Structures are given as C-alpha cells and as structure tokens.
Short mmCIF file of C-alpha atoms and ligand atoms in Angstrom, two decimals:
data_model
loop_
_atom_site.label_atom_id
_atom_site.label_comp_id
_atom_site.label_asym_id
_atom_site.label_seq_id
_atom_site.Cartn_x
_atom_site.Cartn_y
_atom_site.Cartn_z
CA UNK A 63 -25.98 17.72 11.45
CA UNK A 64 -27.89 18.01 8.46
CA UNK A 65 -25.39 20.35 6.99
CA UNK A 66 -22.69 17.79 7.58
CA UNK A 67 -24.49 15.18 5.70
CA UNK A 68 -25.19 17.55 2.91
CA UNK A 69 -21.59 18.76 2.52
CA UNK A 70 -20.50 15.19 2.96
CA UNK A 71 -22.76 14.03 0.14
CA UNK A 72 -21.28 16.90 -1.91
CA UNK A 73 -17.80 15.85 -1.26
CA UNK A 74 -18.63 12.12 -2.43
CA UNK A 75 -20.36 13.51 -5.38
CA UNK A 76 -17.30 15.76 -6.22
CA UNK A 77 -14.62 12.82 -5.63
CA UNK A 78 -16.98 10.32 -7.81
CA UNK A 79 -17.02 12.89 -10.58
CA UNK A 80 -13.13 13.33 -10.31
CA UNK A 81 -12.67 9.58 -10.48
CA UNK A 82 -14.99 9.57 -13.59
CA UNK A 83 -13.32 12.41 -15.02
CA UNK A 84 -9.75 10.68 -14.43
CA UNK A 85 -11.09 7.52 -16.08
CA UNK A 86 -12.72 9.52 -19.12
CA UNK A 87 -9.09 10.97 -19.85
CA UNK A 88 -7.55 7.67 -19.33
CA UNK A 89 -4.88 9.32 -16.95
CA UNK A 90 -2.74 6.85 -15.43
CA UNK A 91 -3.53 6.28 -11.56
CA UNK A 92 -0.73 6.97 -9.13
CA UNK A 93 1.94 4.07 -9.05
CA UNK A 94 2.27 1.67 -6.27
CA UNK A 95 4.96 2.62 -3.97
CA UNK A 96 4.67 -0.55 -1.96
CA UNK A 97 5.06 1.85 1.18
CA UNK A 98 1.23 2.67 1.45
CA UNK A 99 -0.11 2.22 4.78
CA UNK A 100 -0.43 -1.50 5.75
CA UNK A 101 1.29 -2.44 2.47
CA UNK A 102 2.82 -5.97 3.31
CA UNK A 103 6.63 -6.06 2.79
CA UNK A 104 7.15 -9.68 2.27
CA UNK A 105 3.95 -11.00 1.25
CA UNK A 106 2.82 -10.74 -2.35
CA UNK A 107 0.08 -8.29 -3.12
CA UNK A 108 -1.11 -6.93 -6.20
CA UNK A 109 -0.14 -3.31 -7.20
CA UNK A 110 -3.66 -2.20 -7.06
CA UNK A 111 -7.17 -3.37 -6.77
CA UNK A 112 -8.98 -6.57 -5.74
CA UNK A 113 -7.21 -9.96 -5.16
CA UNK A 114 -8.71 -13.27 -3.69
CA UNK A 115 -7.64 -17.03 -4.19
CA UNK A 116 -4.34 -18.14 -5.50
CA UNK A 117 -4.79 -19.77 -8.76
CA UNK A 118 -2.94 -21.78 -11.31
CA UNK A 119 0.36 -22.60 -8.81
CA UNK A 120 2.72 -24.20 -11.17
CA UNK A 121 6.66 -24.54 -11.85
CA UNK A 122 7.80 -24.49 -15.39
CA UNK A 123 11.30 -23.99 -16.65
CA UNK A 124 12.97 -21.98 -13.67
CA UNK A 125 9.35 -19.98 -13.10
CA UNK A 126 7.15 -20.36 -10.19
CA UNK A 127 3.92 -18.97 -11.57
CA UNK A 128 1.23 -17.35 -9.20
CA UNK A 129 -2.32 -16.50 -10.93
CA UNK A 130 -5.01 -15.17 -8.59
CA UNK A 131 -8.57 -14.09 -8.68
CA UNK A 132 -8.44 -10.37 -9.71
CA UNK A 133 -10.99 -7.58 -10.15
CA UNK A 134 -8.89 -4.75 -12.20
CA UNK A 135 -11.49 -2.20 -11.67
CA UNK A 136 -12.13 -1.98 -7.96
CA UNK A 137 -10.67 -2.81 -4.57
CA UNK A 138 -13.99 -5.04 -3.80
CA UNK A 139 -14.82 -8.29 -5.43
CA UNK A 140 -16.09 -8.00 -9.17
CA UNK A 141 -16.12 -9.79 -12.55
CA UNK A 142 -13.05 -12.13 -12.17
CA UNK A 143 -10.02 -12.49 -14.13
CA UNK A 144 -6.82 -14.47 -13.52
CA UNK A 145 -4.00 -12.01 -12.42
CA UNK A 146 -0.42 -13.01 -13.06
CA UNK A 147 2.97 -12.76 -11.19
CA UNK A 148 6.01 -14.80 -11.60
CA UNK A 149 9.00 -15.71 -9.36
CA UNK A 150 12.34 -17.52 -9.48
CA UNK A 151 12.37 -18.15 -5.67
CA UNK A 152 8.76 -17.97 -4.51
CA UNK A 153 10.09 -14.87 -2.30
CA UNK A 154 10.43 -12.02 -4.76
CA UNK A 155 7.60 -11.51 -7.34
CA UNK A 156 7.36 -9.65 -10.83
CA UNK A 157 3.94 -8.60 -11.77
CA UNK A 158 2.62 -9.74 -15.20
CA UNK A 159 -0.34 -8.56 -17.16
CA UNK A 160 -3.61 -9.98 -16.46
CA UNK A 161 -3.74 -13.81 -18.04
CA UNK A 162 -7.21 -14.61 -18.53
CA UNK A 163 -10.09 -12.41 -19.00
CA UNK A 164 -13.88 -13.31 -18.74
CA UNK A 165 -15.48 -14.25 -22.35
CA UNK A 166 -18.91 -15.40 -23.54
CA UNK A 167 -18.73 -18.58 -21.42
CA UNK A 168 -18.35 -16.47 -18.07
CA UNK A 169 -16.04 -14.91 -15.56
CA UNK A 170 -13.03 -16.70 -14.78
CA UNK A 171 -13.19 -18.27 -11.27
CA UNK A 172 -10.52 -20.28 -9.37
CA UNK A 173 -8.66 -23.41 -10.70
CA UNK A 174 -5.24 -24.71 -11.35
CA UNK A 175 -2.48 -24.93 -14.04
CA UNK A 176 -0.33 -28.20 -15.36
CA UNK A 177 2.55 -28.65 -17.30
CA UNK A 178 1.46 -31.03 -20.18
CA UNK A 179 5.01 -32.60 -20.56
CA UNK A 180 3.64 -35.31 -22.92
CA UNK A 181 1.50 -33.06 -24.92
CA UNK A 182 -1.43 -35.06 -24.22
CA UNK A 183 -3.54 -32.09 -25.16
CA UNK A 184 -2.42 -31.89 -28.39
CA UNK A 185 -1.97 -27.89 -27.67
CA UNK A 186 1.89 -27.95 -27.82
CA UNK A 187 3.37 -26.96 -31.40
CA UNK A 188 6.88 -27.03 -32.72
CA UNK A 189 8.40 -28.99 -29.73
CA UNK A 190 6.80 -26.48 -27.21
CA UNK A 191 5.56 -27.80 -24.10
CA UNK A 192 2.01 -26.23 -23.32
CA UNK A 193 1.04 -24.99 -19.89
CA UNK A 194 -2.56 -25.60 -19.47
CA UNK A 195 -4.99 -23.78 -17.19
CA UNK A 196 -8.14 -25.46 -16.01
CA UNK A 197 -10.67 -23.21 -14.29
CA UNK A 198 -14.30 -22.17 -13.75
CA UNK A 199 -16.40 -20.31 -15.73
CA UNK A 200 -19.17 -18.81 -13.95
CA UNK A 201 -21.77 -17.30 -16.27
CA UNK A 202 -23.43 -14.15 -14.78
CA UNK A 203 -26.12 -14.46 -17.21
CA UNK A 204 -27.19 -18.15 -16.34
CA UNK A 205 -27.08 -16.95 -12.44
CA UNK A 206 -29.21 -13.99 -13.31
CA UNK A 207 -31.98 -16.26 -15.13
CA UNK A 208 -32.09 -18.30 -11.97
CA UNK A 209 -30.49 -21.55 -13.70
CA UNK A 210 -28.36 -23.63 -11.36
CA UNK A 211 -25.82 -24.72 -14.27
CA UNK A 212 -24.06 -21.38 -14.44
CA UNK A 213 -20.80 -22.77 -13.35
CA UNK A 214 -18.84 -24.91 -15.66
CA UNK A 215 -14.91 -25.64 -16.38
CA UNK A 216 -12.84 -24.55 -19.10
CA UNK A 217 -9.39 -24.73 -20.12
CA UNK A 218 -6.67 -22.58 -21.95
CA UNK A 219 -3.14 -23.06 -22.78
CA UNK A 220 0.18 -21.03 -23.15
CA UNK A 221 3.19 -21.81 -25.30
CA UNK A 222 5.35 -19.17 -24.04
CA UNK A 223 5.63 -20.16 -20.30
CA UNK A 224 2.50 -18.28 -19.08
CA UNK A 225 3.17 -14.82 -21.20
CA UNK A 226 0.24 -15.26 -23.42
CA UNK A 227 -2.84 -17.66 -23.19
CA UNK A 228 -5.37 -18.99 -25.87
CA UNK A 229 -8.69 -20.43 -24.67
CA UNK A 230 -9.72 -23.77 -25.81
CA UNK A 231 -12.13 -23.53 -28.68
CA UNK A 232 -14.52 -26.27 -27.40
CA UNK A 233 -14.86 -24.85 -23.90
CA UNK A 234 -16.55 -25.66 -21.62
CA UNK A 235 -14.88 -29.21 -20.81
CA UNK A 236 -16.84 -30.12 -18.05
CA UNK A 237 -20.54 -28.90 -18.33
CA UNK A 238 -22.85 -29.08 -15.00
CA UNK A 239 -25.27 -31.65 -16.22
CA UNK A 240 -26.69 -32.13 -12.66
CA UNK A 241 -27.39 -28.26 -12.24
CA UNK A 242 -25.21 -27.85 -9.10
CA UNK A 243 -25.25 -24.21 -8.05
CA UNK A 244 -21.79 -24.43 -6.53
CA UNK A 245 -19.82 -26.43 -8.84
CA UNK A 246 -15.99 -25.13 -9.30
CA UNK A 247 -12.33 -24.95 -8.40
CA UNK A 248 -10.63 -27.58 -10.58
CA UNK A 249 -7.38 -28.57 -9.17
CA UNK A 250 -5.53 -31.01 -11.78
CA UNK A 251 -2.49 -33.20 -11.30
CA UNK A 252 -0.70 -36.02 -13.43
CA UNK A 253 -1.55 -39.44 -11.63
CA UNK A 254 1.53 -41.97 -12.90
CA UNK A 255 -0.21 -45.02 -11.86
CA UNK A 256 -3.09 -44.50 -14.16
CA UNK A 257 -1.00 -42.72 -16.69
CA UNK A 258 -3.51 -39.76 -16.88
CA UNK A 259 -5.05 -36.74 -15.23
CA UNK A 260 -7.01 -36.31 -12.06
CA UNK A 261 -9.13 -33.42 -11.56
CA UNK A 262 -10.89 -32.66 -8.23
CA UNK A 263 -13.76 -30.02 -7.78
CA UNK A 264 -16.04 -28.98 -5.41
CA UNK A 265 -19.88 -29.50 -5.65
CA UNK A 266 -21.39 -27.64 -2.53
CA UNK A 267 -21.04 -29.91 0.19
CA UNK A 268 -18.52 -32.60 -1.28
CA UNK A 269 -15.66 -33.39 -3.68
CA UNK A 270 -15.98 -34.87 -7.24
CA UNK A 271 -13.22 -36.56 -8.88
CA UNK A 272 -12.67 -36.94 -12.62
CA UNK A 273 -9.96 -38.38 -14.93
CA UNK A 274 -8.85 -37.38 -18.65
CA UNK A 275 -6.27 -38.64 -21.03
CA UNK A 276 -6.21 -35.27 -22.73
CA UNK A 277 -7.11 -32.47 -20.59
CA UNK A 278 -10.17 -32.01 -22.96
CA UNK A 279 -12.28 -35.09 -22.42
CA UNK A 280 -13.28 -35.81 -18.62
CA UNK A 281 -14.77 -38.91 -17.01
CA UNK A 282 -16.57 -38.71 -13.81
CA UNK A 283 -15.12 -41.03 -11.06
CA UNK A 284 -16.42 -40.53 -7.42
CA UNK A 285 -17.56 -38.35 -4.76
CA UNK A 286 -16.25 -37.81 -1.50
CA UNK A 287 -17.26 -35.99 1.72
CA UNK A 288 -20.97 -35.59 1.96
CA UNK A 289 -21.16 -36.98 5.54
CA UNK A 290 -17.54 -36.32 6.44
CA UNK A 291 -15.69 -33.30 7.85
CA UNK A 292 -16.93 -29.83 8.50
CA UNK A 293 -20.27 -28.79 6.92
CA UNK A 294 -20.80 -25.31 8.21
CA UNK A 295 -20.68 -23.85 4.77
CA UNK A 296 -19.62 -24.14 1.04
CA UNK A 297 -16.99 -26.47 0.04
CA UNK A 298 -14.43 -24.75 -2.06
CA UNK A 299 -10.94 -24.78 -3.58
CA UNK A 300 -9.79 -28.50 -3.28
CA UNK A 301 -6.27 -29.98 -3.62
CA UNK A 302 -5.64 -33.79 -3.71
CA UNK A 303 -1.99 -35.00 -3.41
CA UNK A 304 0.14 -37.65 -2.01
CA UNK A 305 2.54 -36.98 0.90
CA UNK A 306 5.21 -39.35 2.58
CA UNK A 307 4.73 -39.46 6.43
CA UNK A 308 7.87 -37.79 8.01
CA UNK A 309 10.31 -40.42 9.30
CA UNK A 310 8.79 -43.35 7.76
CA UNK A 311 7.91 -44.75 4.23
CA UNK A 312 4.25 -44.82 4.69
CA UNK A 313 2.47 -42.64 2.03
CA UNK A 314 -0.78 -41.26 2.61
CA UNK A 315 -3.24 -38.97 0.36
CA UNK A 316 -4.32 -35.43 1.61
CA UNK A 317 -7.31 -33.75 0.44
CA UNK A 318 -7.58 -29.96 1.23
CA UNK A 319 -11.15 -28.41 1.07
CA UNK A 320 -11.72 -24.63 2.06
CA UNK A 321 -15.02 -24.01 3.67
CA UNK A 322 -17.03 -20.72 3.92
CA UNK A 323 -18.34 -20.09 6.38
CA UNK A 324 -17.96 -22.77 9.07
CA UNK A 325 -14.20 -22.24 10.15
CA UNK A 326 -13.27 -22.97 13.96
CA UNK A 327 -12.77 -19.11 14.65
CA UNK A 328 -15.51 -17.79 12.24
CA UNK A 329 -15.93 -17.08 8.57
CA UNK A 330 -13.69 -18.82 6.05
CA UNK A 331 -11.18 -21.68 6.95
CA UNK A 332 -9.32 -24.75 5.24
CA UNK A 333 -9.82 -28.15 6.52
CA UNK A 334 -8.19 -31.36 5.41
CA UNK A 335 -8.58 -34.94 5.14
CA UNK A 336 -5.80 -37.67 5.47
CA UNK A 337 -6.61 -40.91 3.63
CA UNK A 338 -5.99 -43.00 0.50
CA UNK A 339 -6.78 -42.54 -3.31
CA UNK A 340 -6.62 -45.60 -5.74
CA UNK A 341 -7.11 -43.64 -9.02
CA UNK A 342 -10.80 -43.56 -8.63
CA UNK A 343 -11.93 -42.93 -5.04
CA UNK A 344 -10.68 -41.23 -1.93
CA UNK A 345 -11.37 -42.60 1.26
CA UNK A 346 -10.67 -41.50 4.88
CA UNK A 347 -11.83 -42.98 8.29
CA UNK A 348 -11.16 -39.34 9.74
CA UNK A 349 -14.11 -38.50 11.76
CA UNK A 350 -13.70 -35.27 13.06
CA UNK A 351 -12.64 -32.19 10.98
CA UNK A 352 -9.02 -31.09 10.89
CA UNK A 353 -7.90 -27.59 10.33
CA UNK A 354 -4.89 -26.28 8.32
CA UNK A 355 -4.77 -23.13 10.17
CA UNK A 356 -6.43 -21.77 13.36
CA UNK A 357 -6.19 -17.77 12.28
CA UNK A 358 -9.20 -16.42 10.34
CA UNK A 359 -6.91 -15.42 7.34
CA UNK A 360 -5.80 -18.28 5.45
CA UNK A 361 -8.51 -19.21 2.96
CA UNK A 362 -8.70 -20.83 -0.45
CA UNK A 363 -5.03 -22.36 -0.02
CA UNK A 364 -3.64 -24.82 -2.53
CA UNK A 365 -0.41 -26.13 -3.82
CA UNK A 366 2.09 -26.26 -6.52
CA UNK A 367 2.21 -28.46 -9.35
CA UNK A 368 5.35 -29.67 -10.73
CA UNK A 369 7.90 -28.56 -8.16
CA UNK A 370 11.32 -29.64 -8.81
CA UNK A 371 12.25 -31.35 -5.44
CA UNK A 372 8.74 -32.68 -5.38
CA UNK A 373 7.86 -30.68 -2.30
CA UNK A 374 4.34 -29.85 -1.38
CA UNK A 375 4.24 -26.02 -1.32
CA UNK A 376 1.22 -24.19 -0.30
CA UNK A 377 0.16 -20.48 -0.70
CA UNK A 378 -3.11 -19.38 0.73
CA UNK A 379 -5.06 -16.03 0.47
CA UNK A 380 -4.76 -14.17 3.70
CA UNK A 381 -8.41 -12.91 4.18
CA UNK A 382 -11.53 -14.13 5.13
CA UNK A 383 -14.85 -13.48 3.15
CA UNK A 384 -16.69 -12.20 6.38
CA UNK A 385 -14.52 -8.91 6.27
CA UNK A 386 -12.22 -9.21 3.08
CA UNK A 387 -14.05 -6.39 1.35
CA UNK A 388 -13.72 -3.97 4.56
CA UNK A 389 -10.20 -4.19 5.42
CA UNK A 390 -8.89 -0.53 5.71
CA UNK A 391 -6.51 -0.52 2.60
CA UNK A 392 -7.01 1.90 -0.13
CA UNK A 393 -5.16 0.94 -3.14
CA UNK A 394 -5.36 -2.67 -3.17
CA UNK A 395 -7.14 -5.30 -1.17
CA UNK A 396 -5.59 -8.33 0.40
CA UNK A 397 -2.07 -10.54 0.31
CA UNK A 398 -1.27 -14.12 0.14
CA UNK A 399 0.44 -16.09 3.01
CA UNK A 400 4.11 -16.66 2.60
CA UNK A 401 4.69 -19.91 0.79
CA UNK A 402 4.59 -22.90 3.21
CA UNK A 403 5.96 -26.57 2.93
CA UNK A 404 3.54 -28.89 3.83
CA UNK A 405 4.51 -32.15 5.65
CA UNK A 406 2.55 -35.19 7.15
CA UNK A 407 2.98 -36.47 10.57
CA UNK A 408 1.92 -39.41 12.65
CA UNK A 409 1.42 -38.83 16.29
CA UNK A 410 -0.36 -41.38 18.31
CA UNK A 411 -1.54 -43.17 15.28
CA UNK A 412 -3.37 -39.79 14.35
CA UNK A 413 -2.21 -38.02 11.08
CA UNK A 414 -1.33 -34.22 11.05
CA UNK A 415 -0.75 -31.87 8.44
CA UNK A 416 1.96 -29.28 9.02
CA UNK A 417 2.62 -26.23 7.37
CA UNK A 418 5.76 -24.16 7.67
CA UNK A 419 7.39 -21.21 5.72
CA UNK A 420 9.76 -22.42 2.94
CA UNK A 421 13.57 -22.23 3.79
CA UNK A 422 13.79 -19.43 1.08
CA UNK A 423 12.07 -17.02 3.40
CA UNK A 424 15.34 -17.14 5.58
CA UNK A 425 16.94 -15.12 2.65
CA UNK A 426 14.95 -12.15 3.74
CA UNK A 427 16.20 -12.03 7.27
CA UNK A 428 18.54 -8.98 7.99
CA UNK A 429 21.52 -9.52 10.97
CA UNK A 430 19.80 -10.58 14.06
CA UNK A 431 18.48 -7.51 16.17
CA UNK A 432 18.05 -9.54 19.43
CA UNK A 433 19.90 -12.53 20.15
CA UNK A 434 19.42 -15.31 23.16
CA UNK A 435 17.23 -13.21 25.86
CA UNK A 436 16.07 -15.43 28.63
CA UNK A 437 13.11 -14.33 30.49
CA UNK A 438 13.28 -16.10 33.61
CA UNK A 439 10.25 -18.04 35.38
CA UNK A 440 8.02 -15.62 37.09
CA UNK A 441 9.32 -12.56 35.30
CA UNK A 442 8.37 -10.19 32.73
CA UNK A 443 10.47 -8.88 30.28
CA UNK A 444 9.75 -5.76 27.72
CA UNK A 445 12.02 -5.32 24.78
CA UNK A 446 11.88 -2.47 22.55
CA UNK A 447 12.39 -3.29 18.99
CA UNK A 448 12.48 -0.88 16.37
CA UNK A 449 11.57 -3.13 13.36
CA UNK A 450 9.11 -5.47 15.30
CA UNK A 451 6.35 -4.80 12.57
CA UNK A 452 8.63 -6.39 9.82
CA UNK A 453 10.23 -9.05 11.58
CA UNK A 454 10.83 -12.82 12.54
CA UNK A 455 10.81 -13.81 15.91
CA UNK A 456 12.12 -17.38 17.22
CA UNK A 457 11.65 -18.52 20.72
CA UNK A 458 11.93 -21.64 22.54
CA UNK A 459 10.37 -22.82 26.01
CA UNK A 460 9.12 -25.75 28.07
CA UNK A 461 7.00 -23.01 30.10
CA UNK A 462 3.32 -23.94 30.37
CA UNK A 463 1.77 -20.60 30.42
CA UNK A 464 3.00 -17.47 29.01
CA UNK A 465 2.00 -14.47 26.98
CA UNK A 466 3.53 -12.52 24.07
CA UNK A 467 2.05 -8.99 23.96
CA UNK A 468 3.10 -6.78 20.48
CA UNK A 469 2.47 -3.14 21.39
CA UNK A 470 2.61 0.20 19.84
CA UNK A 471 2.87 3.62 21.79
CA UNK A 472 -0.99 3.95 21.30
CA UNK A 473 -1.15 0.86 23.42
CA UNK A 474 -2.80 -0.99 20.88
CA UNK A 475 -1.83 -4.57 21.42
CA UNK A 476 -2.11 -8.02 20.11
CA UNK A 477 -1.88 -10.74 22.70
CA UNK A 478 -0.75 -14.40 22.05
CA UNK A 479 -1.66 -16.45 25.20
CA UNK A 480 -0.12 -19.94 25.37
CA UNK A 481 -1.90 -22.22 27.85
CA UNK A 482 -0.73 -25.64 28.12
CA UNK A 483 -2.65 -26.14 31.35
CA UNK A 484 -5.99 -25.67 29.41
CA UNK A 485 -4.46 -27.10 26.00
CA UNK A 486 -5.02 -23.99 24.28
CA UNK A 487 -3.37 -21.02 22.31
CA UNK A 488 -5.29 -17.82 22.29
CA UNK A 489 -4.72 -14.92 19.81
CA UNK A 490 -6.50 -11.62 20.77
CA UNK A 491 -6.67 -9.07 18.16
CA UNK A 492 -9.72 -7.27 19.85
CA UNK A 493 -7.43 -4.10 20.76
CA UNK A 494 -4.84 -4.57 18.07
CA UNK A 495 -5.44 -1.48 16.16
CA UNK A 496 -8.23 -0.70 13.70
CA UNK A 497 -10.91 -3.27 14.38
CA UNK A 498 -14.27 -1.49 13.80
CA UNK A 499 -14.35 -1.52 9.98
CA UNK A 500 -16.47 -4.62 10.33
CA UNK A 501 -18.32 -6.20 12.97
CA UNK A 502 -16.48 -9.54 13.15
CA UNK A 503 -13.11 -8.61 12.68
CA UNK A 504 -12.20 -7.87 16.33
CA UNK A 505 -15.25 -9.42 17.98
CA UNK A 506 -13.66 -11.95 19.72
CA UNK A 507 -10.43 -13.86 20.79
CA UNK A 508 -9.41 -16.70 18.43
CA UNK A 509 -8.61 -20.11 19.95
CA UNK A 510 -6.61 -22.98 18.62
CA UNK A 511 -6.36 -26.33 20.55
CA UNK A 512 -2.74 -27.71 21.30
CA UNK A 513 -3.68 -31.39 20.10
CA UNK A 514 -1.25 -33.48 18.45
CA UNK A 515 1.87 -31.55 19.53
CA UNK A 516 4.88 -33.42 20.78
CA UNK A 517 5.85 -32.95 24.39
CA UNK A 518 8.12 -29.60 24.91
CA UNK A 519 10.31 -27.74 24.48
CA UNK A 520 8.18 -26.10 21.99
CA UNK A 521 9.41 -23.92 19.20
CA UNK A 522 7.59 -20.76 17.91
CA UNK A 523 8.33 -18.85 14.48
CA UNK A 524 6.37 -15.56 14.34
CA UNK A 525 6.34 -13.74 10.99
CA UNK A 526 5.25 -9.89 11.68
CA UNK A 527 4.44 -7.91 8.49
CA UNK A 528 2.77 -4.39 8.37
CA UNK A 529 -0.60 -5.79 8.44
CA UNK A 530 -0.50 -9.61 9.40
CA UNK A 531 0.97 -11.97 12.01
CA UNK A 532 1.81 -15.77 11.01
CA UNK A 533 2.53 -17.92 13.94
CA UNK A 534 4.19 -21.39 13.56
CA UNK A 535 4.35 -23.80 16.51
CA UNK A 536 6.79 -26.49 16.31
CA UNK A 537 7.67 -26.51 12.66
CA UNK A 538 4.14 -25.73 11.62
CA UNK A 539 2.22 -28.48 13.63
CA UNK A 540 0.16 -25.44 14.85
CA UNK A 541 -0.26 -22.41 12.39
CA UNK A 542 -2.32 -19.37 13.10
CA UNK A 543 -2.60 -16.52 10.39
CA UNK A 544 -4.18 -13.17 11.29
CA UNK A 545 -4.64 -9.63 9.75
CA UNK A 546 -3.95 -6.53 11.82
CA UNK A 547 -4.27 -2.82 11.24
CA UNK A 548 -2.36 -1.23 13.88
CA UNK A 549 -2.64 2.58 13.70
CA UNK A 550 1.04 3.13 14.35
CA UNK A 551 3.63 0.29 14.28
CA UNK A 552 4.23 -2.21 17.02
CA UNK A 553 7.74 -1.65 18.47
CA UNK A 554 7.26 -3.40 21.96
CA UNK A 555 7.28 -6.86 22.76
CA UNK A 556 6.41 -7.78 26.09
CA UNK A 557 7.24 -11.47 27.29
CA UNK A 558 4.94 -12.36 30.16
CA UNK A 559 6.29 -15.27 31.98
CA UNK A 560 4.89 -14.32 35.48
CA UNK A 561 3.12 -17.59 35.84
CA UNK A 562 5.59 -19.81 34.41
CA UNK A 563 7.88 -21.97 36.13
CA UNK A 564 10.50 -22.47 33.24
CA UNK A 565 12.40 -19.74 31.36
CA UNK A 566 11.46 -18.50 28.02
CA UNK A 567 14.45 -18.29 25.26
CA UNK A 568 13.90 -15.41 22.64
CA UNK A 569 16.42 -17.22 20.57
CA UNK A 570 16.22 -14.46 17.89
CA UNK A 571 14.47 -11.42 16.58
CA UNK A 572 15.46 -10.45 13.10
CA UNK A 573 14.42 -7.62 10.61
CA UNK A 574 12.57 -8.88 7.41
CA UNK A 575 13.83 -7.24 4.12
CA UNK A 576 11.32 -6.08 1.93
CA UNK A 577 10.79 -8.08 -1.25
CA UNK A 578 9.46 -4.87 -3.30
C1 FRU B 703 -13.22 -18.94 -2.87
C2 FRU B 703 -14.03 -18.66 -4.40
C3 FRU B 703 -13.94 -19.79 -5.16
C4 FRU B 703 -14.37 -19.17 -6.51
C5 FRU B 703 -13.82 -17.79 -6.22
C6 FRU B 703 -14.32 -16.54 -6.81
O1 FRU B 703 -12.78 -17.98 -2.30
O2 FRU B 703 -15.29 -18.38 -3.67
O3 FRU B 703 -14.66 -20.97 -4.80
O4 FRU B 703 -13.91 -19.85 -7.48
O5 FRU B 703 -13.66 -17.40 -4.88
O6 FRU B 703 -13.61 -15.42 -7.02
#
C-alpha cells in the first residue's frame, strides 16, 4: 500500500516536473482535435482550459460575438479574462484571441457589451461605431485585505468590431460605495423611451438599476427583489428585457437572475420574474420563483444585444458550480448551451418564459435516421441507433406516462420519466456513466413540475451531444439541461410505453453534424 502511494507521488512529481519543463521551453501544447473524450460536437467549448459564464453577447455588422469567463492557464477557475469567439450564425464558431486581460483594477468578471450607435460614449472615431464592454472588476488585493468594496464596474471599447480592445482610462465607472461584497455582472441595454442606457447588476440578494447617457457616468435608479423570488444563494448575472406575449399585443418585462446555490435540483440555477419596467423601477407581483430550466446545467445565461430581428436569444453556461471544476474532461472544461430563442406565454393568467433552440440549429441535422416509429400503448420498443450520442430526437404523444432510456453496451443508462399522473418529469442520470467524480453529480434524480403546459399532445425535442442532454417540451415551455459522461456512447433508445394508454410517435431521429 505504502509503496503504491510512494510510486504515485513520484509519478505526480514527474508529471508536474515535465509540465514545468514544457512551459519553460514554451513548447506549444497539443492542439485541440475536438475529438477528445466528451468533447461537445455542436456546442461551443473553448479549445482548451477553463470557461464559465457567457459574457458580452452582442451582434454587430454581421457578427455574433460570444465572450466568456476564461482562465487560460488551467482547467479550473482562476484569474478571469474575457475569452472571445465569433459566429455568423450562432451555430459555427471561430476562436479569437483573448479580448480582456486583468489589469491594475482587478480581474475581469462577467458583464455585457453594446453597440454605441450614436457614439454617446465619444469613443467612436472617424465614423467608426464603438462596441463597448461593461464588466465587473474583481480586485484580489481588496478581497485579501478583507474589504467589502472589491467589486466595481469598468468599461472598455473596440473600434474594429471586437478585434482589439481599449480599457477606459477613468475606470471604474461604478464604484462600490456601499461596500457590497457581491456587486457584479452588469447587463446594459439601450432604452428608447428614456433615450439612454439602463444597467442592471446584482448586489447579493437583489438587483440594482442604473441609467446613463454616455456609458461612463451612471445614476442609481432603484432596487428589486430583496423579498421576492428564490434566495437560497447569491444572485448573479441579471438580464432585463421586454418581450411581447405570444399571440397578443401585450408586452411585459422579464428579469432573469441566476442564483447559486438554491436551484430546484441543487446548486446553480436560473430564475426569472415577469413584470413591468417604467424606466426607473422594475415591479412584479410574482410570488413564487419561476425557473428557466429544471436541469442542473444551465447557469449564468444572458441574452444578445442588438440582434437584427429583435429576437431574444439566450446562451447559458452548461455547468453547475457544485461540480464544474470536477467534471472528467482533460483539455478544457465546460461548454455553452445551444443558443435558445426566448418567448413569453400567458397560460391561465400566469406568465411563462419558454426557451427553445434557434431554428438555425436545424441546419446541423443530417438526413433522418429513423422516421415515424409508433410505439403502441402497453408496449416497449428498443431502437438501435448508431449516432444516438450526437442526435436530435423528436417525439409526440398524448400518453400520460412513459419512459425513455438512453443506454450503451455497458448498461449505463439515462432515464427520462414522463409522469403526467403525478405532474412531474424526472431525469435520472445516477447510472448514466461516470458520476463519482463529485458527490452531488449523480446523487439524486432531478424533478421538474409539468405546470403551465397546455393539454396534450405533447411535443418533445431532445438534443444529445457527447456529454450533454437538452430536453425541450412543448416548444421549450419546459426545458431540462444536463451534463452526462457515459463511458461509452449511448446507442440504444428504449421507449417504454408499458403503462401508457396512447401510442408514442417517434417522429424523427437525426444525427447532428459537428460544428468543428
Ligand atoms: C457566475 C459568476 C459571476 C461572476 C463570474 C466569475 O458564474 O460567479 O457572478 O462574475 O462567475 O467568474
């Protein structure tokens, strides 16, 4: 036993030593193949190292920007930079150099970006429209000294559509006067009615709103949420925007708030409020928390600014702070959700925010592998599907109770259990593959209520990638996002309709093309 420990420590020392040697000689690390074990094939992930929140989601001159919390030295969280990628369709991504580096004001935490079309900031030169990033500075020194005011807000601008960035010389633009420990994640948008900018940030257990005419001088407006919504953890990554209710002229404002911990199935999650914003104050008479996603792997999501068709497109970080640093990938850590279009619905006088993959994701589907399979009531069907681990599955049913099981030859299994009798949908990944890298990951089943859904037939879309599953019921009225780490790829789909009195129609199973 002792021998084993000794030899292990020698190996570790040797590996560490080799790593140092590599760095010292500045040898390039092996390039990403995007074929590594668990590498998502149609989700964004960085070439290497640690990533968390999406930041600065903005469209400008034909390009969708995706900035993200990035630590370029390790596959665990560390001093934050803004990584950067661009896309013309939000489906295929091109990696760009790091956009923002830490500076004397601190590390670069989460935030947003806007197109300053009217050059209100004065950063524009020679007719060039500035992109302005608004982010949180986190001062490590301040934190170490035991102060409470170590998070402030700063800005930077780019005159070449995000290629290069200049920090504003008079940063920070919002200081932390009250000394609030968690004071971060500014999301800014142009508010037409008041002809100015509105900024939302979070301050521990509530959101704060500010206004500005030039993105540099900010005036505090109001607070929201101390006594509303879920408060099981710190509020993070807010986003405020208007949405028209589907099928009506009514417009409401939606405030998205991420919270960690305190999500319905543990750890990190995203809640939302539906209400009104009058340019100064956000109000909502919503009593109970509402959740954007019932899986455990959709966090810190925010929406794009300046999208051409005025659609609300959301991207979330597909992980959870409970185990984000422990997931069994080696070269990189974590991925983003697919981009999802948000829509607002009124069901029996209550409002629900739906999220559903953007249509463009459909460009990735290959010709149908399986078409129109009907699983009769009181029957079970087993489908062998070679590309199941990288596929889109669509099904439709009025059945009240059924199960879908995704399996591999090692009998690792992911179980989705639809139970309309008890009004719940359960995801069981406890035996889905590698789960023991952290105690919470495979500890229990995840449960979602079937509230707010219209009467059947219900429609399901499931996106399976090498290490994730995204389920959307009824055009995203319910969504569940989960990471998975099967030891070998799932290739069998079992549709268990034993307890059903209605057939289940598997409309299609299509392989998804890789974006890399
Ligand atoms: C959310 C978050 C943000 C913060 C960032 C730091 O996941 O904690 O509140 O700005 O991550 O990386």
